[in-house]
C-alpha cells in the first residue's frame, strides 16, 4: 500500500489516495493500477500533472514522477501480480471488471497501470 499525493487538475489543491502496490521490482519504482479505469479522479489528475509525492513504509512524501505504462508493460506487470496473488486477483477480478466495463485480464488489459519513479 502507498499513499499518493497528487494535484487536482482543476483546483490545484493537494489530493490524497491510498492504493495497493501491484509491483515493486526496483527500489526506486512502484507500480499502481486504477481499478476504476481512466475515469478515476486520481488517475486523471496524475495524467494531467505527473509530479507527485508518495508515502510508504519509511518513505514519507517522497517526490516521484508518474508515467502510464505501455500496454506490454501493463500486461507483464499484471500477469506477475496475478501469478503471485491468485486468490487476491480472483476476489478482485469481478469487481474490477464490472467497474471498468472492459477487459481486465492480460494480454490486452484495459486497466491503466502507472509507474511511480522516485526522483
PDB file of C-alpha atoms in Angstrom:
ATOM      1  CA  UNK A   1       0.000   0.000   0.000  1.00  0.00           C
ATOM      2  CA  UNK A   2       1.078   3.554  -0.574  1.00  0.00           C
ATOM      3  CA  UNK A   3      -0.408   6.977  -0.168  1.00  0.00           C
ATOM      4  CA  UNK A   4      -0.276   9.040  -3.326  1.00  0.00           C
ATOM      5  CA  UNK A   5      -0.306  12.823  -3.039  1.00  0.00           C
ATOM      6  CA  UNK A   6      -1.321  14.460  -6.291  1.00  0.00           C
ATOM      7  CA  UNK A   7      -2.587  17.819  -7.521  1.00  0.00           C
ATOM      8  CA  UNK A   8      -6.180  18.419  -8.567  1.00  0.00           C
ATOM      9  CA  UNK A   9      -6.162  19.223 -12.274  1.00  0.00           C
ATOM     10  CA  UNK A  10      -8.920  21.832 -11.913  1.00  0.00           C
ATOM     11  CA  UNK A  11      -8.473  23.128  -8.370  1.00  0.00           C
ATOM     12  CA  UNK A  12      -4.713  22.899  -7.990  1.00  0.00           C
ATOM     13  CA  UNK A  13      -5.328  21.581  -4.467  1.00  0.00           C
ATOM     14  CA  UNK A  14      -3.482  18.660  -2.926  1.00  0.00           C
ATOM     15  CA  UNK A  15      -5.342  15.380  -3.076  1.00  0.00           C
ATOM     16  CA  UNK A  16      -4.594  12.053  -1.412  1.00  0.00           C
ATOM     17  CA  UNK A  17      -5.485   8.459  -2.203  1.00  0.00           C
ATOM     18  CA  UNK A  18      -4.315   5.145  -0.748  1.00  0.00           C
ATOM     19  CA  UNK A  19      -3.604   2.487  -3.368  1.00  0.00           C
ATOM     20  CA  UNK A  20      -2.307  -1.059  -3.494  1.00  0.00           C
ATOM     21  CA  UNK A  21       1.161  -1.535  -4.939  1.00  0.00           C
ATOM     22  CA  UNK A  22       0.955  -4.045  -7.791  1.00  0.00           C
ATOM     23  CA  UNK A  23       4.736  -4.295  -8.270  1.00  0.00           C
ATOM     24  CA  UNK A  24       7.873  -3.021  -6.571  1.00  0.00           C
ATOM     25  CA  UNK A  25      10.639  -4.729  -8.536  1.00  0.00           C
ATOM     26  CA  UNK A  26      13.099  -1.827  -8.384  1.00  0.00           C
ATOM     27  CA  UNK A  27      13.947   0.123  -5.216  1.00  0.00           C
ATOM     28  CA  UNK A  28      13.011   3.452  -6.818  1.00  0.00           C
ATOM     29  CA  UNK A  29       9.829   2.331  -8.589  1.00  0.00           C
ATOM     30  CA  UNK A  30       6.264   1.423  -7.598  1.00  0.00           C
ATOM     31  CA  UNK A  31       3.502   0.226  -9.910  1.00  0.00           C
ATOM     32  CA  UNK A  32      -0.142   1.007  -9.125  1.00  0.00           C
ATOM     33  CA  UNK A  33      -3.361   0.306 -11.001  1.00  0.00           C
ATOM     34  CA  UNK A  34      -6.559   2.268 -11.482  1.00  0.00           C
ATOM     35  CA  UNK A  35      -9.321  -0.230 -10.754  1.00  0.00           C
ATOM     36  CA  UNK A  36     -11.890   2.305 -11.964  1.00  0.00           C
ATOM     37  CA  UNK A  37     -10.051   2.838 -15.233  1.00  0.00           C
ATOM     38  CA  UNK A  38      -9.307   6.195 -16.789  1.00  0.00           C
ATOM     39  CA  UNK A  39     -12.288   7.826 -15.081  1.00  0.00           C
ATOM     40  CA  UNK A  40     -10.734   7.646 -11.596  1.00  0.00           C
ATOM     41  CA  UNK A  41     -10.093  11.188 -10.417  1.00  0.00           C
ATOM     42  CA  UNK A  42      -6.620  10.401  -9.064  1.00  0.00           C
ATOM     43  CA  UNK A  43      -5.656   8.866 -12.418  1.00  0.00           C
ATOM     44  CA  UNK A  44      -6.916  11.877 -14.371  1.00  0.00           C
ATOM     45  CA  UNK A  45      -5.090  14.225 -12.013  1.00  0.00           C
ATOM     46  CA  UNK A  46      -1.824  12.299 -12.290  1.00  0.00           C
ATOM     47  CA  UNK A  47      -2.019  12.206 -16.083  1.00  0.00           C
ATOM     48  CA  UNK A  48      -2.513  15.991 -16.084  1.00  0.00           C
ATOM     49  CA  UNK A  49       0.274  16.631 -13.541  1.00  0.00           C
ATOM     50  CA  UNK A  50       2.718  13.713 -13.196  1.00  0.00           C
ATOM     51  CA  UNK A  51       4.825  15.258 -10.426  1.00  0.00           C
ATOM     52  CA  UNK A  52       3.527  13.555  -7.286  1.00  0.00           C
ATOM     53  CA  UNK A  53       4.661  12.531  -3.815  1.00  0.00           C
ATOM     54  CA  UNK A  54       4.338   9.102  -2.265  1.00  0.00           C
ATOM     55  CA  UNK A  55       4.419   7.781   1.275  1.00  0.00           C
ATOM     56  CA  UNK A  56       5.004   4.130   2.028  1.00  0.00           C
ATOM     57  CA  UNK A  57       6.865   2.346   4.781  1.00  0.00           C
ATOM     58  CA  UNK A  58       9.695   4.596   5.934  1.00  0.00           C
ATOM     59  CA  UNK A  59       9.349   6.893   2.962  1.00  0.00           C
ATOM     60  CA  UNK A  60       7.264   9.975   3.643  1.00  0.00           C
ATOM     61  CA  UNK A  61       6.150  12.454   0.967  1.00  0.00           C
ATOM     62  CA  UNK A  62       8.955  11.477  -1.423  1.00  0.00           C
ATOM     63  CA  UNK A  63       8.815  13.229  -4.813  1.00  0.00           C
ATOM     64  CA  UNK A  64       8.089  10.903  -7.721  1.00  0.00           C
ATOM     65  CA  UNK A  65       7.203  11.062 -11.385  1.00  0.00           C
ATOM     66  CA  UNK A  66       4.134   9.187 -12.653  1.00  0.00           C
ATOM     67  CA  UNK A  67       4.063   7.532 -16.058  1.00  0.00           C
ATOM     68  CA  UNK A  68       1.351   5.446 -17.650  1.00  0.00           C
ATOM     69  CA  UNK A  69       2.824   2.096 -18.573  1.00  0.00           C
ATOM     70  CA  UNK A  70       2.733   0.839 -22.144  1.00  0.00           C
ATOM     71  CA  UNK A  71       0.346  -1.987 -22.981  1.00  0.00           C
ATOM     72  CA  UNK A  72       3.187  -4.529 -22.957  1.00  0.00           C
ATOM     73  CA  UNK A  73       4.479  -3.259 -19.604  1.00  0.00           C
ATOM     74  CA  UNK A  74       0.986  -3.260 -18.096  1.00  0.00           C
ATOM     75  CA  UNK A  75       0.292  -6.797 -19.302  1.00  0.00           C
ATOM     76  CA  UNK A  76       3.602  -8.040 -17.883  1.00  0.00           C
ATOM     77  CA  UNK A  77       3.154  -6.330 -14.501  1.00  0.00           C
ATOM     78  CA  UNK A  78      -0.435  -7.524 -14.140  1.00  0.00           C
ATOM     79  CA  UNK A  79       0.498 -11.079 -15.177  1.00  0.00           C
ATOM     80  CA  UNK A  80       3.179 -11.140 -12.482  1.00  0.00           C
ATOM     81  CA  UNK A  81       0.712  -9.828  -9.892  1.00  0.00           C
ATOM     82  CA  UNK A  82      -1.851 -12.492 -10.832  1.00  0.00           C
ATOM     83  CA  UNK A  83       0.765 -15.260 -10.606  1.00  0.00           C
ATOM     84  CA  UNK A  84       1.931 -14.056  -7.184  1.00  0.00           C
ATOM     85  CA  UNK A  85      -1.515 -13.285  -5.741  1.00  0.00           C
ATOM     86  CA  UNK A  86      -4.051 -15.622  -7.402  1.00  0.00           C
ATOM     87  CA  UNK A  87      -6.548 -15.517  -4.522  1.00  0.00           C
ATOM     88  CA  UNK A  88      -6.493 -11.736  -4.334  1.00  0.00           C
ATOM     89  CA  UNK A  89      -6.972 -11.495  -8.111  1.00  0.00           C
ATOM     90  CA  UNK A  90      -9.830 -13.994  -8.004  1.00  0.00           C
ATOM     91  CA  UNK A  91     -11.570 -11.834  -5.391  1.00  0.00           C
ATOM     92  CA  UNK A  92     -10.862  -8.537  -7.166  1.00  0.00           C
ATOM     93  CA  UNK A  93     -11.297  -9.534 -10.800  1.00  0.00           C
ATOM     94  CA  UNK A  94     -15.117  -9.482 -10.957  1.00  0.00           C
ATOM     95  CA  UNK A  95     -15.414  -6.183  -9.095  1.00  0.00           C
ATOM     96  CA  UNK A  96     -12.737  -4.528 -11.206  1.00  0.00           C
ATOM     97  CA  UNK A  97     -14.211  -5.884 -14.454  1.00  0.00           C
ATOM     98  CA  UNK A  98     -17.643  -4.562 -13.519  1.00  0.00           C
ATOM     99  CA  UNK A  99     -16.352  -1.106 -12.567  1.00  0.00           C
ATOM    100  CA  UNK A 100     -14.130  -0.878 -15.631  1.00  0.00           C
ATOM    101  CA  UNK A 101     -16.622  -2.294 -18.098  1.00  0.00           C
ATOM    102  CA  UNK A 102     -13.810  -3.721 -20.185  1.00  0.00           C
ATOM    103  CA  UNK A 103     -11.151  -6.385 -20.406  1.00  0.00           C
ATOM    104  CA  UNK A 104      -9.117  -6.735 -17.210  1.00  0.00           C
ATOM    105  CA  UNK A 105      -7.076  -9.866 -17.904  1.00  0.00           C
ATOM    106  CA  UNK A 106      -3.780  -9.727 -19.749  1.00  0.00           C
ATOM    107  CA  UNK A 107      -2.919  -9.687 -22.539  1.00  0.00           C
ATOM    108  CA  UNK A 108      -4.782  -6.619 -23.640  1.00  0.00           C
ATOM    109  CA  UNK A 109      -5.882  -5.432 -20.213  1.00  0.00           C
ATOM    110  CA  UNK A 110      -7.735  -2.143 -20.301  1.00  0.00           C
ATOM    111  CA  UNK A 111      -6.702  -1.386 -16.731  1.00  0.00           C
ATOM    112  CA  UNK A 112      -4.382   1.616 -16.678  1.00  0.00           C
ATOM    113  CA  UNK A 113      -1.185   0.835 -14.765  1.00  0.00           C
ATOM    114  CA  UNK A 114       1.045   3.663 -13.587  1.00  0.00           C
ATOM    115  CA  UNK A 115       4.716   3.510 -12.688  1.00  0.00           C
ATOM    116  CA  UNK A 116       5.844   5.921  -9.982  1.00  0.00           C
ATOM    117  CA  UNK A 117       9.587   6.580 -10.141  1.00  0.00           C
ATOM    118  CA  UNK A 118      11.224   8.288  -7.189  1.00  0.00           C
ATOM    119  CA  UNK A 119      13.101  11.479  -8.048  1.00  0.00           C
TER     120      UNK A 119
END
